[in-house]
Amino acid sequence: MVVATAHAVAQPTGPDTPPSGSALASPARPAVRAETQQFTLSNGMTLIVRVDRRAPTAVNMLWVRAGAMDEVDGISGIAHMLEHMMFKGTPDVPVGEFSRRVAALGGRENAFTTADYTGYYQQVPVNRLQDVMKLEADRFAHNSWPDAEFLKEREVVAEERRMRTEDNPRSRLYEALSAQIWTASPYHRPVVGWMGDIAAFTAEDVRDFYRRWYVPANAAVVIAGDVDVQQVRDWAEQTYGRASSAAVPARKPRPEPPQVGMRRFDFRAPADQAYVAMAFRAPGLESLEPDAIKTPDSQDALALTMLSAVLDGYSGARLGRTLARGPKRVADGVDASYSPVARGPRVFYLAGIPAQGHTAAQLEAALRGEVARIAREGVDEAELRRVKTQWRAGEIFQRDSVFSQARDLGSNWVQGLPPDADSQLLDRLETVTSDQLKSVASRYFGDDQLTVGTLVPLPRDPAKLPRTQADEARPGAVVH
């Protein structure tokens, strides 16, 4: 199972790696429009089918538009806790049987929780697709378990938090950073939940969240692979379509008040190296409709997406080239990330690890200096073209995986975007100009919208084994 953080989508994840789980990842437009169909089942659930006949395999992916941002104080992490309990059975599938049956079908499976959504998936030989659809539809509609199973699993979740967050200084730094950035937005709570809240979870808390949000009109099933669309639609009606319909509860708006000055904090924890993370609040994309995409905020969101790629979107990107390589390097690692689409407010991140002999303050200044340079000089056309080409190529290659196709279709649905949103966004990004990059670099990276968190390393306990670098968190996800 996977817990992702409040950043649901579209963050450049490192050199040569396009955003994942993103509304930006994309196959070529003609394939999307020709082979993807979307339906609404009789009970209100959405069905999206992507046909890809290159291999006799299929992905069954269930998306529920409910995540950490649908929680309230006191039960932070309950969406993730429910994700665990979804593996604990139904009246027809006892505890432990779900995963065993998927394995017996020759499949692999897992689940993930983010701030914006929760997802479940199985990838199986295509001739077993109907079987996993029955299994997934059954637990969506009939999840049930004894309290004793809940109490055992609550300990598992608490241990997961200790391992992935409390023993990991950078995870704790990002958790503290989110709590500093957001005041009214539910993004200020960690997806895995505060430890005190986890300890106080009750079985009824989980059941209430399940009854409230796991209704057909708040969910989508995505099927991708070597399938027949009409057959999949029939199977979906016979399985998912049997879940009782119910209204989706009204969601209260929780607008984030404006930030009116820099927020800064030090986070002291045993660690091998310092780390600095800067979060600049920024606008995002709310819609791809023709009128909406022309608004100033939408145009800025497109430019910020391309700015993140110029800074850190490929192996030769600016931050790595100028700050983390060569004799004058000031960083052992750098990162820039921005997601234009999410259910909540957005931020642009700059982060890095100071190199030996350099301070976090020096790296912070160097990172901001690279943005300031773009604000002054812009980006020449050759570099901008190279970035766009790298991005498009990486995203098209990524779509070799039917799993990635299903993930991106589901992510688009959660954000209220059409199935071909990826292609539309890629085309929009092609129109971003150097002048737009200069403009956003000069307007969104001042002090007033900035929150800075600095990890101040303390000596480690010699009795405790150090965690490896691979275990350290990145801004965006905690995996388990």
Tab-separated table of C-alpha atoms in Angstrom:
chain	number	residue	atom	x	y	z
A	1	MET	CA	0.000	0.000	0.000
A	2	VAL	CA	1.153	3.499	-0.740
A	3	VAL	CA	0.597	6.731	1.065
A	4	ALA	CA	1.254	9.799	-0.981
A	5	THR	CA	1.304	13.224	0.572
A	6	ALA	CA	-0.823	16.270	0.008
A	7	HIS	CA	0.657	16.791	-3.438
A	8	ALA	CA	-1.601	14.674	-5.509
A	9	VAL	CA	-0.191	15.091	-8.959
A	10	ALA	CA	2.318	16.337	-11.427
A	11	GLN	CA	5.579	17.021	-9.762
A	12	PRO	CA	8.801	16.519	-11.667
A	13	THR	CA	10.327	13.611	-9.837
A	14	GLY	CA	13.915	13.836	-10.860
A	15	PRO	CA	16.238	13.846	-13.816
A	16	ASP	CA	14.674	12.407	-16.936
A	17	THR	CA	11.561	11.439	-15.027
A	18	PRO	CA	8.296	13.032	-16.096
A	19	PRO	CA	5.564	13.658	-13.555
A	20	SER	CA	3.681	10.604	-12.406
A	21	GLY	CA	0.067	10.203	-11.420
A	22	SER	CA	-0.288	13.326	-13.375
A	23	ALA	CA	-2.688	15.125	-15.538
A	24	LEU	CA	0.331	15.976	-17.641
A	25	ALA	CA	1.432	12.512	-18.660
A	26	SER	CA	0.163	11.681	-22.079
A	27	PRO	CA	0.100	9.413	-25.075
A	28	ALA	CA	-0.297	10.916	-28.480
A	29	ARG	CA	-3.621	12.659	-28.850
A	30	PRO	CA	-5.103	10.506	-31.635
A	31	ALA	CA	-4.671	7.320	-29.564
A	32	VAL	CA	-6.367	8.893	-26.557
A	33	ARG	CA	-9.356	10.102	-28.461
A	34	ALA	CA	-9.746	6.950	-30.497
A	35	GLU	CA	-9.408	4.339	-27.755
A	36	THR	CA	-10.725	5.832	-24.528
A	37	GLN	CA	-14.405	5.829	-23.677
A	38	GLN	CA	-16.178	7.044	-20.566
A	39	PHE	CA	-19.591	5.937	-19.293
A	40	THR	CA	-21.807	6.437	-16.280
A	41	LEU	CA	-23.183	3.230	-14.760
A	42	SER	CA	-26.805	2.974	-13.694
A	43	ASN	CA	-25.913	3.733	-10.063
A	44	GLY	CA	-23.874	6.850	-10.891
A	45	MET	CA	-20.355	5.346	-10.886
A	46	THR	CA	-18.029	6.444	-13.673
A	47	LEU	CA	-16.451	3.840	-15.952
A	48	ILE	CA	-13.445	4.725	-18.116
A	49	VAL	CA	-12.085	2.171	-20.589
A	50	ARG	CA	-8.751	2.460	-22.391
A	51	VAL	CA	-8.020	-0.150	-25.069
A	52	ASP	CA	-4.381	-1.129	-25.514
A	53	ARG	CA	-3.873	-4.427	-27.327
A	54	ARG	CA	-0.093	-4.704	-27.172
A	55	ALA	CA	-0.163	-7.412	-24.491
A	56	PRO	CA	-2.837	-9.795	-23.104
A	57	THR	CA	-3.083	-7.976	-19.794
A	58	ALA	CA	-5.509	-5.604	-18.113
A	59	VAL	CA	-5.597	-3.206	-15.169
A	60	ASN	CA	-8.628	-2.791	-12.938
A	61	MET	CA	-8.269	0.433	-10.964
A	62	LEU	CA	-10.861	1.839	-8.581
A	63	TRP	CA	-10.670	5.533	-7.690
A	64	VAL	CA	-12.581	7.127	-4.831
A	65	ARG	CA	-12.645	10.908	-4.694
A	66	ALA	CA	-11.940	10.912	-0.979
A	67	GLY	CA	-8.597	11.438	0.682
A	68	ALA	CA	-6.991	13.313	3.514
A	69	MET	CA	-8.558	16.596	2.459
A	70	ASP	CA	-11.991	15.119	3.239
A	71	GLU	CA	-11.029	14.490	6.861
A	72	VAL	CA	-11.608	16.770	9.826
A	73	ASP	CA	-9.482	17.487	12.872
A	74	GLY	CA	-9.212	14.574	15.248
A	75	ILE	CA	-9.367	11.866	12.596
A	76	SER	CA	-6.430	12.814	10.382
A	77	GLY	CA	-5.315	9.728	8.482
A	78	ILE	CA	-8.711	8.046	8.541
A	79	ALA	CA	-8.820	7.797	4.716
A	80	HIS	CA	-5.548	5.884	4.832
A	81	MET	CA	-6.767	3.734	7.727
A	82	LEU	CA	-9.824	2.821	5.670
A	83	GLU	CA	-7.592	1.903	2.750
A	84	HIS	CA	-5.962	-0.691	5.024
A	85	MET	CA	-9.316	-1.974	6.226
A	86	MET	CA	-10.541	-2.476	2.671
A	87	PHE	CA	-8.272	-5.521	2.613
A	88	LYS	CA	-10.014	-6.975	5.660
A	89	GLY	CA	-12.918	-8.630	3.991
A	90	THR	CA	-16.591	-8.740	3.143
A	91	PRO	CA	-19.320	-11.233	4.058
A	92	ASP	CA	-18.304	-13.275	0.992
A	93	VAL	CA	-14.524	-12.758	1.120
A	94	PRO	CA	-13.039	-13.426	4.568
A	95	VAL	CA	-10.013	-11.686	6.030
A	96	GLY	CA	-6.872	-12.441	4.024
A	97	GLU	CA	-8.760	-13.898	1.077
A	98	PHE	CA	-8.748	-10.852	-1.212
A	99	SER	CA	-5.006	-10.751	-1.807
A	100	ARG	CA	-4.764	-14.526	-1.906
A	101	ARG	CA	-7.387	-14.715	-4.646
A	102	VAL	CA	-5.745	-11.981	-6.719
A	103	ALA	CA	-2.440	-13.831	-6.474
A	104	ALA	CA	-4.155	-17.062	-7.498
A	105	LEU	CA	-5.455	-15.275	-10.591
A	106	GLY	CA	-1.878	-14.431	-11.518
A	107	GLY	CA	-2.282	-10.772	-10.641
A	108	ARG	CA	-0.544	-8.116	-8.633
A	109	GLU	CA	-2.354	-5.548	-6.536
A	110	ASN	CA	-1.933	-2.627	-4.187
A	111	ALA	CA	-3.556	0.595	-3.053
A	112	PHE	CA	-2.658	4.217	-2.449
A	113	THR	CA	-3.965	7.156	-0.457
A	114	THR	CA	-3.266	10.828	-1.096
A	115	ALA	CA	-4.726	14.090	0.051
A	116	ASP	CA	-7.082	14.145	-2.936
A	117	TYR	CA	-8.082	10.523	-3.481
A	118	THR	CA	-7.750	6.843	-2.627
A	119	GLY	CA	-7.106	4.171	-5.219
A	120	TYR	CA	-7.001	0.393	-5.508
A	121	TYR	CA	-5.732	-1.663	-8.400
A	122	GLN	CA	-5.046	-5.127	-9.765
A	123	GLN	CA	-3.143	-6.020	-12.912
A	124	VAL	CA	-4.040	-9.474	-14.236
A	125	PRO	CA	-4.012	-11.588	-17.383
A	126	VAL	CA	-6.865	-10.216	-19.436
A	127	ASN	CA	-8.848	-13.455	-19.186
A	128	ARG	CA	-9.105	-12.937	-15.397
A	129	LEU	CA	-10.292	-9.330	-15.561
A	130	GLN	CA	-13.900	-10.151	-14.796
A	131	ASP	CA	-12.810	-12.035	-11.672
A	132	VAL	CA	-10.956	-9.075	-10.171
A	133	MET	CA	-13.771	-6.727	-11.119
A	134	LYS	CA	-16.096	-8.919	-9.043
A	135	LEU	CA	-13.674	-8.893	-6.113
A	136	GLU	CA	-13.113	-5.131	-6.174
A	137	ALA	CA	-16.791	-4.335	-6.629
A	138	ASP	CA	-17.635	-6.616	-3.700
A	139	ARG	CA	-15.341	-4.865	-1.236
A	140	PHE	CA	-16.361	-1.425	-2.506
A	141	ALA	CA	-19.989	-2.222	-1.724
A	142	HIS	CA	-19.688	-4.610	1.242
A	143	ASN	CA	-16.505	-3.912	3.191
A	144	SER	CA	-16.933	-5.307	6.709
A	145	TRP	CA	-14.720	-6.677	9.465
A	146	PRO	CA	-14.749	-7.377	13.183
A	147	ASP	CA	-13.392	-4.776	15.605
A	148	ALA	CA	-10.538	-7.111	16.517
A	149	GLU	CA	-9.187	-6.814	12.954
A	150	PHE	CA	-9.388	-3.035	13.181
A	151	LEU	CA	-7.412	-2.964	16.424
A	152	LYS	CA	-4.657	-5.095	14.925
A	153	GLU	CA	-4.484	-3.000	11.757
A	154	ARG	CA	-4.384	0.255	13.719
A	155	GLU	CA	-1.103	-0.933	15.209
A	156	VAL	CA	0.171	-1.671	11.714
A	157	VAL	CA	-0.649	1.878	10.615
A	158	ALA	CA	0.990	3.356	13.711
A	159	GLU	CA	4.142	1.376	12.987
A	160	GLU	CA	4.027	2.513	9.395
A	161	ARG	CA	3.988	6.116	10.569
A	162	ARG	CA	6.956	5.478	12.880
A	163	MET	CA	8.937	3.884	10.084
A	164	ARG	CA	8.102	6.263	7.258
A	165	THR	CA	7.748	9.550	9.058
A	166	GLU	CA	8.950	9.657	12.626
A	167	ASP	CA	12.223	7.868	11.891
A	168	ASN	CA	12.792	9.976	8.792
A	169	PRO	CA	13.915	13.569	9.388
A	170	ARG	CA	13.026	14.830	5.925
A	171	SER	CA	9.548	13.329	6.099
A	172	ARG	CA	9.065	15.106	9.399
A	173	LEU	CA	10.384	18.338	7.898
A	174	TYR	CA	7.858	18.170	5.042
A	175	GLU	CA	5.084	17.313	7.454
A	176	ALA	CA	5.978	20.396	9.482
A	177	LEU	CA	6.270	22.459	6.300
A	178	SER	CA	2.726	21.589	5.208
A	179	ALA	CA	1.452	22.464	8.663
A	180	GLN	CA	3.146	25.865	8.334
A	181	ILE	CA	2.017	26.616	4.773
A	182	TRP	CA	-1.663	25.900	5.285
A	183	THR	CA	-3.939	27.163	8.028
A	184	ALA	CA	-7.518	26.604	6.820
A	185	SER	CA	-6.789	24.128	4.045
A	186	PRO	CA	-6.989	20.458	5.067
A	187	TYR	CA	-3.624	20.064	3.339
A	188	HIS	CA	-2.050	21.092	6.633
A	189	ARG	CA	-2.732	17.586	7.998
A	190	PRO	CA	-0.505	14.637	7.033
A	191	VAL	CA	-2.048	11.966	4.837
A	192	VAL	CA	-0.923	9.204	7.197
A	193	GLY	CA	-2.373	11.167	10.132
A	194	TRP	CA	-0.955	12.527	13.360
A	195	MET	CA	0.137	9.776	15.745
A	196	GLY	CA	-2.269	10.977	18.434
A	197	ASP	CA	-5.164	10.759	16.010
A	198	ILE	CA	-4.153	7.269	14.860
A	199	ALA	CA	-4.037	6.066	18.449
A	200	ALA	CA	-7.532	7.448	19.022
A	201	PHE	CA	-9.145	6.013	15.872
A	202	THR	CA	-12.222	3.932	16.539
A	203	ALA	CA	-13.704	1.287	14.297
A	204	GLU	CA	-16.764	3.458	13.934
A	205	ASP	CA	-14.611	6.384	12.683
A	206	VAL	CA	-13.516	4.169	9.796
A	207	ARG	CA	-16.964	2.818	9.096
A	208	ASP	CA	-18.427	6.322	9.101
A	209	PHE	CA	-15.855	7.554	6.564
A	210	TYR	CA	-16.558	4.491	4.429
A	211	ARG	CA	-20.315	4.977	4.489
A	212	ARG	CA	-19.956	8.676	3.799
A	213	TRP	CA	-17.581	8.690	0.836
A	214	TYR	CA	-17.556	5.194	-0.722
A	215	VAL	CA	-20.669	5.710	-2.794
A	216	PRO	CA	-20.877	5.045	-6.538
A	217	ALA	CA	-21.291	8.674	-7.529
A	218	ASN	CA	-18.003	9.467	-5.762
A	219	ALA	CA	-16.001	6.746	-7.499
A	220	ALA	CA	-14.662	5.715	-10.881
A	221	VAL	CA	-13.370	2.436	-12.196
A	222	VAL	CA	-10.705	2.566	-14.885
A	223	ILE	CA	-10.044	-0.480	-17.063
A	224	ALA	CA	-7.029	-0.413	-19.347
A	225	GLY	CA	-5.591	-3.136	-21.517
A	226	ASP	CA	-6.459	-5.691	-24.172
A	227	VAL	CA	-10.198	-5.475	-23.659
A	228	ASP	CA	-13.453	-5.175	-25.545
A	229	VAL	CA	-15.226	-1.972	-24.536
A	230	GLN	CA	-18.780	-3.277	-24.659
A	231	GLN	CA	-17.868	-6.432	-22.776
A	232	VAL	CA	-16.152	-4.387	-20.057
A	233	ARG	CA	-19.184	-2.132	-19.838
A	234	ASP	CA	-21.457	-5.151	-19.383
A	235	TRP	CA	-19.209	-6.618	-16.695
A	236	ALA	CA	-19.027	-3.262	-14.930
A	237	GLU	CA	-22.832	-3.047	-14.767
A	238	GLN	CA	-22.971	-6.612	-13.420
A	239	THR	CA	-20.395	-5.904	-10.702
A	240	TYR	CA	-19.791	-2.268	-9.753
A	241	GLY	CA	-23.214	-1.289	-11.062
A	242	ARG	CA	-24.924	-3.340	-8.350
A	243	ALA	CA	-23.700	-1.128	-5.527
A	244	SER	CA	-26.541	0.889	-4.075
A	245	SER	CA	-26.644	4.458	-5.274
A	246	ALA	CA	-26.401	7.291	-2.772
A	247	ALA	CA	-25.837	11.010	-2.831
A	248	VAL	CA	-22.330	12.372	-2.351
A	249	PRO	CA	-22.258	14.510	0.813
A	250	ALA	CA	-21.900	18.230	0.268
A	251	ARG	CA	-18.369	19.481	0.777
A	252	LYS	CA	-17.851	22.717	2.647
A	253	PRO	CA	-15.474	25.185	1.011
A	254	ARG	CA	-12.313	25.660	3.038
A	255	PRO	CA	-10.506	28.520	1.299
A	256	GLU	CA	-7.002	29.274	2.461
A	257	PRO	CA	-6.564	32.858	3.710
A	258	PRO	CA	-3.899	34.938	1.968
A	259	GLN	CA	-0.341	34.687	3.239
A	260	VAL	CA	1.020	38.120	4.064
A	261	GLY	CA	4.633	37.481	4.962
A	262	MET	CA	7.412	34.937	5.050
A	263	ARG	CA	7.143	32.004	7.422
A	264	ARG	CA	10.347	30.347	8.501
A	265	PHE	CA	11.208	27.582	10.925
A	266	ASP	CA	14.058	25.311	11.890
A	267	PHE	CA	13.418	21.625	12.377
A	268	ARG	CA	16.018	19.959	14.589
A	269	ALA	CA	16.396	16.215	14.303
A	270	PRO	CA	19.122	13.567	14.169
A	271	ALA	CA	20.326	13.546	10.575
A	272	ASP	CA	23.484	13.224	8.518
A	273	GLN	CA	23.002	16.397	6.497
A	274	ALA	CA	21.077	19.631	6.551
A	275	TYR	CA	18.184	20.146	4.156
A	276	VAL	CA	16.256	23.207	3.084
A	277	ALA	CA	12.761	23.265	1.566
A	278	MET	CA	11.038	26.384	0.264
A	279	ALA	CA	7.342	26.515	-0.631
A	280	PHE	CA	5.978	29.419	-2.671
A	281	ARG	CA	2.210	29.609	-2.895
A	282	ALA	CA	1.054	29.754	-6.508
A	283	PRO	CA	-2.078	29.535	-8.667
A	284	GLY	CA	-3.222	26.406	-10.439
A	285	LEU	CA	-5.341	25.135	-13.299
A	286	GLU	CA	-9.017	24.793	-12.439
A	287	SER	CA	-10.354	23.739	-15.816
A	288	LEU	CA	-9.373	23.089	-19.409
A	289	GLU	CA	-12.475	24.725	-20.816
A	290	PRO	CA	-11.566	27.317	-23.478
A	291	ASP	CA	-12.563	30.317	-21.403
A	292	ALA	CA	-10.970	28.990	-18.194
A	293	ILE	CA	-7.614	28.184	-19.765
A	294	LYS	CA	-7.266	31.776	-20.929
A	295	THR	CA	-7.481	33.293	-17.454
A	296	PRO	CA	-4.304	34.875	-16.014
A	297	ASP	CA	-4.054	32.252	-13.269
A	298	SER	CA	-4.318	29.395	-15.761
A	299	GLN	CA	-1.717	30.933	-18.037
A	300	ASP	CA	0.581	31.406	-15.037
A	301	ALA	CA	0.023	27.794	-13.983
A	302	LEU	CA	1.153	26.599	-17.414
A	303	ALA	CA	4.234	28.820	-17.231
A	304	LEU	CA	5.077	27.608	-13.709
A	305	THR	CA	4.816	24.014	-14.912
A	306	MET	CA	7.333	24.733	-17.638
A	307	LEU	CA	9.520	26.680	-15.205
A	308	SER	CA	9.771	23.630	-12.949
A	309	ALA	CA	10.867	21.590	-15.957
A	310	VAL	CA	13.507	24.150	-16.947
A	311	LEU	CA	14.875	24.070	-13.410
A	312	ASP	CA	14.705	20.347	-12.708
A	313	GLY	CA	12.836	18.438	-15.376
A	314	TYR	CA	15.611	16.514	-17.127
A	315	SER	CA	19.231	15.440	-16.701
A	316	GLY	CA	20.695	18.693	-18.006
A	317	ALA	CA	18.289	20.987	-16.180
A	318	ARG	CA	19.529	24.188	-14.632
A	319	LEU	CA	19.508	23.434	-10.913
A	320	GLY	CA	21.490	20.241	-11.182
A	321	ARG	CA	23.875	21.646	-13.772
A	322	THR	CA	24.713	24.844	-11.941
A	323	LEU	CA	24.306	23.985	-8.253
A	324	ALA	CA	25.044	20.279	-7.844
A	325	ARG	CA	27.885	19.653	-10.315
A	326	GLY	CA	31.377	20.923	-10.943
A	327	PRO	CA	33.994	22.451	-8.652
A	328	LYS	CA	31.694	25.313	-7.563
A	329	ARG	CA	28.785	23.152	-6.571
A	330	VAL	CA	26.936	24.156	-3.430
A	331	ALA	CA	24.517	21.211	-3.231
A	332	ASP	CA	24.618	17.447	-3.057
A	333	GLY	CA	21.084	17.379	-4.426
A	334	VAL	CA	18.449	19.856	-5.625
A	335	ASP	CA	14.798	19.701	-6.514
A	336	ALA	CA	12.093	21.885	-8.063
A	337	SER	CA	8.495	20.746	-8.298
A	338	TYR	CA	5.066	22.144	-9.001
A	339	SER	CA	1.681	20.569	-9.649
A	340	PRO	CA	-0.812	22.663	-11.637
A	341	VAL	CA	-3.802	20.431	-10.835
A	342	ALA	CA	-5.109	19.410	-7.443
A	343	ARG	CA	-8.328	19.589	-5.481
A	344	GLY	CA	-6.778	22.126	-3.126
A	345	PRO	CA	-4.333	25.059	-3.264
A	346	ARG	CA	-0.915	24.742	-4.941
A	347	VAL	CA	2.691	25.547	-4.132
A	348	PHE	CA	5.965	25.602	-6.037
A	349	TYR	CA	8.789	23.837	-4.172
A	350	LEU	CA	12.517	24.448	-4.265
A	351	ALA	CA	14.668	22.213	-2.087
A	352	GLY	CA	18.142	20.836	-1.681
A	353	ILE	CA	20.927	19.315	0.387
A	354	PRO	CA	23.884	21.626	1.054
A	355	ALA	CA	27.239	20.277	-0.082
A	356	GLN	CA	30.026	19.905	2.453
A	357	GLY	CA	31.391	23.314	3.371
A	358	HIS	CA	28.183	25.124	2.481
A	359	THR	CA	25.250	26.123	4.654
A	360	ALA	CA	21.544	25.724	4.146
A	361	ALA	CA	21.298	29.518	3.910
A	362	GLN	CA	23.817	29.563	1.062
A	363	LEU	CA	21.911	26.898	-0.807
A	364	GLU	CA	18.647	28.703	-0.222
A	365	ALA	CA	20.136	31.854	-1.750
A	366	ALA	CA	21.566	29.887	-4.666
A	367	LEU	CA	18.221	28.244	-5.453
A	368	ARG	CA	16.412	31.554	-5.397
A	369	GLY	CA	19.226	33.039	-7.458
A	370	GLU	CA	18.555	30.591	-10.291
A	371	VAL	CA	14.910	31.650	-10.389
A	372	ALA	CA	15.929	35.304	-10.248
A	373	ARG	CA	18.241	34.744	-13.207
A	374	ILE	CA	15.326	33.482	-15.280
A	375	ALA	CA	13.285	36.492	-14.142
A	376	ARG	CA	16.042	38.754	-15.491
A	377	GLU	CA	17.205	36.908	-18.569
A	378	GLY	CA	14.437	34.520	-19.504
A	379	VAL	CA	15.209	31.235	-21.245
A	380	ASP	CA	16.529	31.116	-24.799
A	381	GLU	CA	14.394	29.425	-27.396
A	382	ALA	CA	16.755	26.487	-27.872
A	383	GLU	CA	16.648	25.572	-24.181
A	384	LEU	CA	12.891	26.002	-24.011
A	385	ARG	CA	12.428	23.812	-27.079
A	386	ARG	CA	14.725	21.166	-25.592
A	387	VAL	CA	12.752	21.084	-22.357
A	388	LYS	CA	9.433	20.774	-24.157
A	389	THR	CA	10.763	17.978	-26.351
A	390	GLN	CA	12.216	16.098	-23.383
A	391	TRP	CA	8.975	16.410	-21.495
A	392	ARG	CA	6.778	15.250	-24.350
A	393	ALA	CA	9.057	12.337	-25.215
A	394	GLY	CA	9.313	11.175	-21.620
A	395	GLU	CA	5.597	11.241	-21.122
A	396	ILE	CA	4.829	9.389	-24.328
A	397	PHE	CA	7.355	6.671	-23.484
A	398	GLN	CA	5.873	6.385	-20.015
A	399	ARG	CA	2.584	5.418	-21.595
A	400	ASP	CA	4.016	2.104	-22.702
A	401	SER	CA	2.616	0.885	-19.394
A	402	VAL	CA	-1.125	0.161	-19.214
A	403	PHE	CA	-0.815	0.760	-15.496
A	404	SER	CA	0.408	4.328	-16.120
A	405	GLN	CA	-2.430	4.896	-18.558
A	406	ALA	CA	-5.006	3.761	-16.001
A	407	ARG	CA	-3.384	5.868	-13.276
A	408	ASP	CA	-3.421	9.026	-15.356
A	409	LEU	CA	-7.013	8.526	-16.485
A	410	GLY	CA	-8.057	8.105	-12.873
A	411	SER	CA	-6.086	11.132	-11.762
A	412	ASN	CA	-7.728	13.239	-14.447
A	413	TRP	CA	-11.166	12.087	-13.327
A	414	VAL	CA	-10.439	12.949	-9.682
A	415	GLN	CA	-9.474	16.473	-10.704
A	416	GLY	CA	-12.609	16.884	-12.804
A	417	LEU	CA	-10.654	16.823	-16.071
A	418	PRO	CA	-11.620	14.998	-19.268
A	419	PRO	CA	-9.923	11.721	-20.282
A	420	ASP	CA	-7.814	13.516	-22.887
A	421	ALA	CA	-6.625	16.159	-20.424
A	422	ASP	CA	-3.034	14.964	-20.760
A	423	SER	CA	-2.924	15.683	-24.452
A	424	GLN	CA	-4.702	18.986	-24.061
A	425	LEU	CA	-2.231	20.069	-21.404
A	426	LEU	CA	0.779	19.056	-23.437
A	427	ASP	CA	-0.507	21.126	-26.319
A	428	ARG	CA	-1.047	24.065	-23.979
A	429	LEU	CA	2.464	23.736	-22.584
A	430	GLU	CA	3.827	23.954	-26.117
A	431	THR	CA	2.523	27.518	-26.269
A	432	VAL	CA	4.416	28.756	-23.183
A	433	THR	CA	6.964	31.425	-24.079
A	434	SER	CA	10.170	32.677	-22.534
A	435	ASP	CA	8.431	35.936	-21.676
A	436	GLN	CA	5.859	33.988	-19.655
A	437	LEU	CA	8.650	32.244	-17.758
A	438	LYS	CA	10.256	35.582	-16.987
A	439	SER	CA	6.941	36.911	-15.805
A	440	VAL	CA	6.093	34.131	-13.360
A	441	ALA	CA	9.687	33.921	-12.124
A	442	SER	CA	9.506	37.601	-11.216
A	443	ARG	CA	6.061	37.530	-9.544
A	444	TYR	CA	5.738	34.320	-7.490
A	445	PHE	CA	9.117	33.934	-5.795
A	446	GLY	CA	9.206	36.847	-3.399
A	447	ASP	CA	9.111	36.667	0.382
A	448	ASP	CA	5.448	37.293	1.110
A	449	GLN	CA	4.206	33.954	-0.268
A	450	LEU	CA	7.171	31.939	0.976
A	451	THR	CA	7.498	29.348	3.736
A	452	VAL	CA	10.986	28.014	4.483
A	453	GLY	CA	11.779	24.937	6.534
A	454	THR	CA	15.358	24.032	7.378
A	455	LEU	CA	16.438	20.693	8.737
A	456	VAL	CA	19.140	21.354	11.316
A	457	PRO	CA	21.005	18.071	11.813
A	458	LEU	CA	21.635	16.803	15.318
A	459	PRO	CA	23.973	13.915	16.191
A	460	ARG	CA	22.433	10.509	15.666
A	461	ASP	CA	21.965	8.055	18.483
A	462	PRO	CA	24.913	5.656	18.087
A	463	ALA	CA	22.718	2.838	19.364
A	464	LYS	CA	20.317	3.304	16.466
A	465	LEU	CA	21.166	2.145	12.964
A	466	PRO	CA	21.150	5.010	10.446
A	467	ARG	CA	18.567	4.975	7.694
A	468	THR	CA	19.843	4.739	4.167
A	469	GLN	CA	19.552	7.567	1.673
A	470	ALA	CA	16.992	5.553	-0.239
A	471	ASP	CA	14.724	5.709	2.782
A	472	GLU	CA	14.815	9.489	2.941
A	473	ALA	CA	11.640	11.202	1.877
A	474	ARG	CA	11.165	13.312	-1.175
A	475	PRO	CA	8.607	16.071	-1.363
A	476	GLY	CA	5.625	14.205	-2.580
A	477	ALA	CA	5.355	10.723	-1.301
A	478	VAL	CA	5.847	8.274	1.497
A	479	VAL	CA	5.794	4.714	0.211
A	480	HIS	CA	5.147	1.558	2.154
